């Protein structure tokens, strides 16, 4: 892609003159979305996967814009891709030796991807009778996969991982004991208030460091009023003028906001 952009800049007048109609489609389908995403990146984090939806238009238009040079551009892209594949494939090899030079905090997070058995062994030994949870979306997904056990997302204000709002019902976990995994050394300050008692331990093994919070007797009412209410306002504040037939987050945690007469949600009616 970089050399295609270079080619366009170098021969922009000829390309526009010879392919004006096609070039217009090219702009609409690829350039404009990418420019908008680039502009948006100044105000919020934009994932690289957002741009993938527009890449097919980019390559289709390349064939139409410069068919004679397209094969050569493909060769350049193939070489570039091979280099990336080699680099990505060798990452686990270097990661297993990264503890010698990597910052300990960074190494622990890296090790979660290449040596997940370290984390899973410790979690299994301490998880008897406890609900497994994490304050990080990535940690919950990666360890949930490798440990073969679902890990809930607990006290996370991030927009990522809100699928857990559908999966986990914290009403049913009232009074339960939790085991919460985190890389944050101050995690107990964040999650401790939601339990009657909580204690934090540090786990060290093979250069990997992480933290476990043993929370006893989960206080759902406090979690609802202090955390879930923030999630409601941040991600589920549906404008009152929009018609809504249902909403899992409201129905589970804030049913009083549902108007039986109008079939709408009124967030101002929430009582915390």
Coordinates of C-alpha atoms in Angstrom, one line a residue:
X1 CA 0.0 0.0 0.0
X2 CA 2.8 2.6 0.7
X3 CA 4.2 2.2 -2.8
X4 CA 0.7 2.5 -4.3
X5 CA 0.2 5.8 -2.6
X6 CA 3.7 6.9 -3.8
X7 CA 2.7 5.9 -7.3
X8 CA -0.5 7.9 -7.1
X9 CA 1.3 11.0 -5.9
X10 CA 4.0 10.7 -8.5
X11 CA 1.6 10.2 -11.4
X12 CA -1.5 11.9 -10.0
X13 CA -2.1 14.2 -13.0
X14 CA -2.0 11.3 -15.5
X15 CA -4.1 9.1 -13.3
X16 CA -6.8 11.7 -12.9
X17 CA -6.8 12.6 -16.6
X18 CA -6.9 9.0 -17.9
X19 CA -9.2 7.5 -15.2
X20 CA -11.4 10.4 -14.0
X21 CA -14.5 8.3 -13.5
X22 CA -12.7 5.4 -11.8
X23 CA -10.6 7.8 -9.8
X24 CA -13.8 9.4 -8.4
X25 CA -15.0 6.0 -7.2
X26 CA -11.6 5.4 -5.7
X27 CA -11.9 8.6 -3.7
X28 CA -15.4 7.9 -2.5
X29 CA -14.8 4.3 -1.5
X30 CA -11.3 4.5 0.0
X31 CA -9.7 7.9 0.3
X32 CA -12.6 9.7 2.0
X33 CA -13.2 7.0 4.7
X34 CA -9.5 6.8 5.4
X35 CA -9.2 10.6 5.7
X36 CA -12.2 10.6 8.1
X37 CA -10.7 7.9 10.3
X38 CA -7.4 9.8 10.3
X39 CA -9.1 12.9 11.4
X40 CA -11.1 11.0 14.1
X41 CA -7.8 9.5 15.5
X42 CA -6.9 13.0 16.9
X43 CA -9.9 12.8 19.2
X44 CA -10.3 9.1 20.0
X45 CA -8.5 5.8 19.6
X46 CA -9.1 4.3 16.2
X47 CA -8.5 0.5 15.7
X48 CA -6.6 -0.6 12.6
X49 CA -9.3 -3.1 12.0
X50 CA -11.8 -0.3 11.3
X51 CA -10.0 0.5 8.1
X52 CA -10.1 -3.1 6.8
X53 CA -13.6 -2.7 5.6
X54 CA -12.4 -0.2 2.9
X55 CA -9.3 -2.1 1.8
X56 CA -11.1 -4.3 -0.8
X57 CA -12.2 -1.1 -2.7
X58 CA -8.6 0.0 -2.6
X59 CA -7.2 -3.1 -4.4
X60 CA -10.1 -3.3 -6.9
X61 CA -9.6 0.3 -7.9
X62 CA -5.8 -0.3 -8.2
X63 CA -6.4 -2.8 -10.9
X64 CA -8.6 -0.4 -12.9
X65 CA -6.3 2.6 -12.3
X66 CA -2.9 1.1 -13.4
X67 CA -3.3 -2.5 -14.7
X68 CA 0.1 -2.4 -16.4
X69 CA 1.9 -1.8 -13.1
X70 CA -0.4 -3.7 -10.8
X71 CA 1.6 -7.0 -11.0
X72 CA 4.8 -5.2 -10.0
X73 CA 3.0 -3.5 -7.1
X74 CA 1.7 -6.9 -6.0
X75 CA 5.3 -8.2 -5.9
X76 CA 6.4 -5.4 -3.7
X77 CA 3.4 -6.1 -1.4
X78 CA 4.2 -9.8 -1.3
X79 CA 7.8 -9.1 -0.2
X80 CA 6.6 -6.7 2.4
X81 CA 4.0 -9.3 3.7
X82 CA 6.6 -12.1 3.9
X83 CA 8.9 -9.9 6.0
X84 CA 5.9 -9.2 8.4
X85 CA 5.0 -12.9 8.6
X86 CA 8.6 -13.8 9.5
X87 CA 8.7 -11.0 12.1
X88 CA 5.3 -12.1 13.6
X89 CA 6.3 -15.8 13.5
X90 CA 9.5 -15.2 15.4
X91 CA 7.9 -13.0 18.1
X92 CA 7.1 -16.0 20.4
X93 CA 10.7 -17.2 20.1
X94 CA 12.1 -13.8 21.2
X95 CA 9.3 -13.3 23.8
X96 CA 10.3 -16.3 25.8
X97 CA 13.7 -14.7 26.2
X98 CA 12.5 -11.2 26.6
X99 CA 12.6 -11.4 30.4
X100 CA 16.4 -10.6 30.2
X101 CA 15.9 -7.2 28.7
X102 CA 12.2 -6.3 28.8
X103 CA 10.6 -4.0 31.5
X104 CA 9.0 -6.5 34.0
X105 CA 5.5 -5.0 33.7
X106 CA 5.7 -5.3 29.9
X107 CA 7.2 -8.7 30.0
X108 CA 4.4 -10.1 32.2
X109 CA 1.7 -8.9 29.7
X110 CA 3.7 -10.3 26.8
X111 CA 4.1 -13.6 28.6
X112 CA 0.4 -13.9 28.9
X113 CA 0.2 -14.6 25.1
X114 CA 3.2 -16.9 24.8
X115 CA 3.3 -18.7 28.2
X116 CA -0.4 -18.7 29.3
X117 CA 0.1 -21.9 31.2
X118 CA 1.9 -20.0 34.0
X119 CA -1.2 -17.9 34.6
X120 CA -3.6 -20.7 34.2
X121 CA -1.9 -23.0 36.7
X122 CA -1.9 -20.4 39.4
X123 CA -5.5 -19.4 38.7
X124 CA -6.7 -23.0 38.8
X125 CA -5.0 -23.6 42.2
X126 CA -6.8 -20.6 43.7
X127 CA -10.2 -20.7 42.0
X128 CA -12.1 -23.4 43.9
X129 CA -15.6 -22.1 44.7
X130 CA -14.9 -18.7 43.2
X131 CA -16.2 -16.7 40.2
X132 CA -13.3 -15.9 37.9
X133 CA -13.0 -12.3 36.8
X134 CA -10.5 -9.7 35.5
X135 CA -10.5 -5.9 35.2
X136 CA -9.1 -6.1 31.7
X137 CA -10.8 -7.1 28.5
X138 CA -7.7 -8.6 26.9
X139 CA -6.8 -10.5 30.0
X140 CA -10.3 -11.9 30.4
X141 CA -10.4 -13.1 26.7
X142 CA -6.9 -14.5 26.5
X143 CA -6.9 -16.3 29.8
X144 CA -10.5 -17.5 29.4
X145 CA -9.5 -19.2 26.2
X146 CA -6.3 -20.8 27.5
X147 CA -7.7 -21.7 30.9
X148 CA -10.8 -23.2 29.4
X149 CA -13.0 -21.3 31.8
X150 CA -15.1 -18.2 31.2
X151 CA -13.6 -15.1 32.9
X152 CA -16.0 -12.2 33.6
X153 CA -15.1 -8.6 33.1
X154 CA -15.3 -6.9 36.5
X155 CA -15.3 -3.1 37.2
X156 CA -14.0 -2.2 33.8
X157 CA -15.0 1.2 32.5
X158 CA -13.7 0.5 29.0
X159 CA -15.9 0.4 26.0
X160 CA -14.1 -2.8 24.9
X161 CA -15.6 -6.1 26.1
X162 CA -19.1 -4.9 26.7
X163 CA -20.2 -8.3 25.3
X164 CA -19.8 -9.4 28.9
X165 CA -22.8 -7.2 29.8
X166 CA -24.9 -9.7 28.0
X167 CA -23.1 -12.9 29.2
X168 CA -22.7 -12.1 32.9
X169 CA -25.6 -11.4 35.2
X170 CA -24.2 -9.9 38.4
X171 CA -27.6 -10.1 40.2
X172 CA -27.1 -13.9 40.3
X173 CA -23.6 -13.5 41.8
X174 CA -24.7 -11.5 44.9
X175 CA -22.9 -12.9 47.9
X176 CA -20.5 -15.0 45.9
X177 CA -16.8 -15.2 46.3
X178 CA -14.5 -13.9 43.4
X179 CA -11.0 -14.4 42.2
X180 CA -10.0 -11.3 40.2
X181 CA -6.9 -11.3 38.0
X182 CA -5.0 -8.1 37.2
X183 CA -1.7 -6.6 36.2
X184 CA -2.6 -3.5 38.3
X185 CA -0.7 -3.4 41.6
X186 CA -3.5 -1.2 43.1
X187 CA -6.3 -3.4 41.9
X188 CA -7.7 -4.0 45.4
X189 CA -8.5 -0.2 45.7
X190 CA -10.6 -0.6 42.6
X191 CA -12.5 -3.8 43.3
X192 CA -12.2 -4.1 47.1
X193 CA -15.2 -1.9 48.0
X194 CA -17.6 -4.3 46.2
X195 CA -16.9 -7.1 48.7
X196 CA -17.4 -7.5 52.4
X197 CA -13.8 -8.5 52.7
X198 CA -11.0 -8.6 50.1
X199 CA -7.3 -9.4 50.2
X200 CA -4.7 -9.1 47.5
X201 CA -1.8 -11.4 46.7
X202 CA 1.1 -11.1 44.3
X203 CA 2.1 -14.0 42.0
X204 CA 5.7 -14.4 40.8
X205 CA 6.8 -17.2 38.6
X206 CA 9.5 -17.4 35.8
X207 CA 9.8 -13.7 35.8
X208 CA 6.1 -13.1 35.4
X209 CA 4.3 -10.9 37.9
X210 CA 0.5 -10.4 38.3
X211 CA -2.0 -9.8 41.1
X212 CA -4.9 -11.8 42.5
X213 CA -7.7 -10.4 44.6
X214 CA -9.7 -12.8 46.7
X215 CA -13.1 -11.0 47.2
X216 CA -15.5 -12.6 49.6
X217 CA -19.3 -12.0 49.6
X218 CA -19.9 -9.8 46.6
X219 CA -22.1 -6.8 47.3
X220 CA -24.3 -6.5 44.2
X221 CA -26.3 -3.4 45.4
X222 CA -23.1 -1.4 45.8
X223 CA -21.7 -2.6 42.4
X224 CA -25.0 -1.6 40.8
X225 CA -25.1 1.9 42.2
X226 CA -21.4 2.7 41.9
X227 CA -20.2 0.9 38.8
X228 CA -23.1 -0.3 36.6
X229 CA -24.8 3.1 36.8
X230 CA -21.7 4.6 35.2
X231 CA -21.8 2.0 32.5
X232 CA -25.4 2.8 31.9
X233 CA -24.8 6.4 31.4
X234 CA -21.6 5.9 29.3
X235 CA -22.8 3.2 26.9
X236 CA -26.5 2.7 27.2
X237 CA -27.9 6.3 27.5
X238 CA -30.4 5.9 24.7
X239 CA -32.1 9.1 23.6
X240 CA -35.7 9.2 24.8
X241 CA -37.0 10.1 21.3
X242 CA -35.9 6.8 19.9
X243 CA -38.4 3.9 19.9
X244 CA -37.0 0.8 21.8
X245 CA -38.6 -2.6 22.2
X246 CA -36.1 -4.0 24.7
X247 CA -32.7 -3.7 26.2
X248 CA -30.8 -6.3 28.1
X249 CA -28.8 -4.0 30.3
X250 CA -31.9 -2.0 31.4
X251 CA -33.9 -5.2 31.9
X252 CA -31.3 -6.9 34.0
X253 CA -30.1 -4.0 36.2
X254 CA -32.4 -1.0 35.9
X255 CA -36.0 -2.3 35.1
X256 CA -37.5 0.8 36.7
X257 CA -36.4 2.8 33.7
X258 CA -38.7 1.0 31.4
X259 CA -42.0 2.7 30.7
X260 CA -44.7 0.0 30.2
X261 CA -47.0 2.5 28.5
X262 CA -44.6 4.1 25.9
X263 CA -42.2 1.2 25.5
X264 CA -39.3 3.6 25.9
X265 CA -36.5 4.0 28.4
X266 CA -36.2 7.0 30.6
X267 CA -32.7 7.2 32.1
X268 CA -33.8 10.1 34.3
X269 CA -36.0 7.6 36.2
X270 CA -33.0 5.5 37.4
X271 CA -32.7 5.4 41.1
X272 CA -29.2 4.8 42.5

